[in-house]
Tab-separated table of C-alpha atoms in Angstrom:
chain	number	residue	atom	x	y	z
A	262	MET	CA	112.792	89.664	88.133
A	263	ALA	CA	113.453	88.467	91.985
A	264	ASP	CA	117.124	89.671	91.800
A	265	ASP	CA	116.378	93.003	92.804
A	266	ILE	CA	114.663	92.170	95.775
A	267	VAL	CA	115.773	92.299	99.169
A	268	VAL	CA	114.337	90.352	101.586
A	269	ARG	CA	114.969	91.089	105.239
A	270	PRO	CA	113.420	91.617	108.510
A	271	VAL	CA	110.609	94.379	109.074
A	272	ARG	CA	112.059	97.694	110.611
A	273	PRO	CA	110.260	100.007	112.647
A	274	ASP	CA	110.288	102.470	110.085
A	275	ASP	CA	108.787	100.231	107.080
A	276	ARG	CA	105.216	100.598	109.747
A	277	ALA	CA	103.487	102.237	106.711
A	278	GLY	CA	104.880	100.189	103.507
A	279	TRP	CA	104.021	97.016	104.769
A	280	GLU	CA	100.628	98.541	106.584
A	281	THR	CA	99.563	99.283	102.872
A	282	LEU	CA	100.615	95.276	101.885
A	283	TRP	CA	98.911	94.035	105.091
A	284	GLN	CA	95.727	95.875	104.207
A	285	GLY	CA	95.648	94.179	100.212
A	286	TYR	CA	96.209	91.049	102.069
A	287	LEU	CA	93.279	91.434	103.512
A	288	THR	CA	91.501	92.612	101.235
A	289	PHE	CA	92.222	89.634	98.769
A	290	TYR	CA	91.038	87.625	101.557
A	291	LYS	CA	87.963	89.831	101.331
A	292	SER	CA	88.724	90.094	105.641
A	293	SER	CA	89.251	93.598	107.308
A	294	LEU	CA	90.389	93.709	111.289
A	295	ALA	CA	90.372	96.274	113.842
A	296	PRO	CA	92.826	98.681	113.946
A	297	GLU	CA	93.868	97.436	117.576
A	298	VAL	CA	95.167	94.613	116.175
A	299	THR	CA	97.091	95.849	113.397
A	300	ASP	CA	98.596	97.453	116.400
A	301	ALA	CA	98.713	94.581	118.581
A	302	THR	CA	100.291	92.508	115.251
A	303	TRP	CA	102.829	95.074	114.755
A	304	LYS	CA	103.828	95.710	117.915
A	305	ARG	CA	104.338	92.099	118.544
A	306	PHE	CA	107.085	91.470	115.814
A	307	PHE	CA	109.692	94.086	118.184
A	308	ASP	CA	108.553	92.595	121.631
A	309	PRO	CA	111.273	89.816	121.682
A	310	ILE	CA	108.905	87.490	124.237
A	311	GLU	CA	106.957	86.620	121.537
A	312	PRO	CA	107.024	84.530	118.865
A	313	LEU	CA	105.816	86.629	116.010
A	314	GLN	CA	108.291	86.836	113.057
A	315	ALA	CA	107.926	89.249	110.006
A	316	LEU	CA	110.208	89.373	106.920
A	317	VAL	CA	109.429	92.336	103.880
A	318	ALA	CA	110.396	92.094	100.636
A	319	GLU	CA	112.175	95.269	99.189
A	320	ARG	CA	112.857	96.874	95.776
A	321	ASP	CA	114.024	100.175	95.367
A	322	GLY	CA	113.074	100.649	98.371
A	323	LYS	CA	109.633	100.834	99.029
A	324	LEU	CA	107.775	97.344	100.124
A	325	VAL	CA	106.264	94.730	98.123
A	326	GLY	CA	105.977	91.873	99.421
A	327	LEU	CA	105.377	89.987	103.399
A	328	THR	CA	105.614	87.529	104.710
A	329	HIS	CA	104.874	86.490	109.273
A	330	TYR	CA	105.182	83.432	110.448
A	331	LEU	CA	106.042	82.110	114.365
A	332	LEU	CA	107.902	78.986	115.089
A	333	HIS	CA	106.274	76.544	117.817
A	334	ARG	CA	106.411	73.601	119.659
A	335	SER	CA	104.904	70.218	118.196
A	336	THR	CA	103.357	66.916	120.593
A	337	TRP	CA	104.540	65.741	116.935
A	338	ALA	CA	108.572	66.201	116.879
A	339	PRO	CA	110.781	67.194	119.585
A	340	VAL	CA	112.038	70.277	118.017
A	341	CYS	CA	109.546	73.037	116.978
A	342	TYR	CA	107.552	73.231	113.899
A	343	CYS	CA	107.731	76.178	111.408
A	344	TYR	CA	104.815	78.127	110.861
A	345	LEU	CA	103.980	80.752	108.065
A	346	GLU	CA	101.080	82.445	108.284
A	347	ASP	CA	100.819	84.882	106.499
A	348	LEU	CA	102.178	85.828	102.624
A	349	PHE	CA	101.447	88.688	99.986
A	350	VAL	CA	102.898	90.347	97.342
A	351	GLU	CA	102.208	93.088	95.047
A	352	PRO	CA	99.977	91.954	92.537
A	353	SER	CA	101.903	93.645	90.166
A	354	LEU	CA	105.138	91.527	91.437
A	355	ARG	CA	103.117	88.186	91.360
A	356	GLY	CA	104.487	84.710	89.281
A	357	GLY	CA	108.521	86.906	88.682
A	358	GLY	CA	109.949	85.330	91.786
A	359	VAL	CA	108.936	87.694	95.002
A	360	GLY	CA	106.793	84.804	97.172
A	361	ARG	CA	109.118	82.234	96.153
A	362	LYS	CA	112.675	84.263	97.729
A	363	LEU	CA	109.797	84.588	100.525
A	364	ILE	CA	109.173	81.313	101.377
A	365	ALA	CA	113.021	80.386	100.758
A	366	ALA	CA	114.290	83.650	103.782
A	367	VAL	CA	111.407	81.912	106.163
A	368	GLU	CA	112.702	78.057	104.934
A	369	SER	CA	116.265	79.878	106.376
A	370	ALA	CA	115.422	80.729	109.933
A	371	ALA	CA	112.735	77.898	110.311
A	372	ARG	CA	116.401	75.977	110.275
A	373	SER	CA	118.179	78.338	111.594
A	374	ALA	CA	116.159	77.747	114.340
A	375	GLY	CA	116.064	73.866	114.226
A	376	ALA	CA	112.644	73.419	113.275
A	377	SER	CA	111.733	69.972	111.869
A	378	ARG	CA	108.909	71.352	108.999
A	379	LEU	CA	107.771	74.772	107.105
A	380	TYR	CA	103.926	74.635	106.566
A	381	TRP	CA	101.270	77.177	105.405
A	382	MET	CA	97.711	77.058	104.090
A	383	THR	CA	96.230	79.261	101.035
A	384	HIS	CA	92.283	79.078	100.220
A	385	GLU	CA	91.830	76.451	98.148
A	386	THR	CA	89.938	78.939	95.286
A	387	ASN	CA	93.745	80.127	95.563
A	388	GLU	CA	94.887	79.108	92.202
A	389	THR	CA	97.992	81.023	91.706
A	390	ALA	CA	99.348	80.883	95.088
A	391	GLN	CA	99.053	77.473	94.408
A	392	LEU	CA	101.047	78.066	91.350
A	393	LEU	CA	104.202	78.612	93.600
A	394	TYR	CA	102.609	76.080	96.415
A	395	ASN	CA	102.987	73.065	94.455
A	396	LYS	CA	106.520	74.091	93.034
A	397	VAL	CA	108.356	74.762	96.833
A	398	ALA	CA	106.536	72.051	99.419
A	399	ASP	CA	104.342	69.396	98.994
A	400	ARG	CA	100.863	68.915	99.634
A	401	PRO	CA	99.630	66.956	102.907
A	402	GLY	CA	95.077	66.156	102.053
A	403	PHE	CA	94.483	67.489	105.055
A	404	VAL	CA	91.374	69.601	105.645
A	405	GLN	CA	91.076	72.415	108.346
A	406	TYR	CA	88.051	72.731	110.018
A	407	ARG	CA	87.295	76.477	112.738
A	408	LYS	CA	84.981	77.341	114.881
A	409	LYS	CA	84.741	80.530	115.737
A	410	LEU	CA	84.944	81.766	119.870
């Protein structure tokens, strides 16, 4: 199935397809965002001074997956790290290699930028995603804490 998937940078004319996937991602995590947050995120993808990047997976002219990532400095390395912030694949295509292709594309971009680490998180209940993640990366055992500001 993944053989007919093309992963590429998001384009301005992808807004409708991207937003459908983005809303699917938010729904999966039982979240919602104000429209102005989504608008700001979309604009950042095309702002050359913003570190936020977006890739989409396309099949037969239809967007079927997305990933967002950013490069950032670290106190632990002289070069940057790459944080894969969001990853979503249309539910009917999960398990078919689309997510793996999206992760590989982010890895390639991170390597090209000289990053020394690619990392991401998922919710502990997202067992489907963890089946893939456990095959393509190490699980370091860190626990995330958050404080709303």
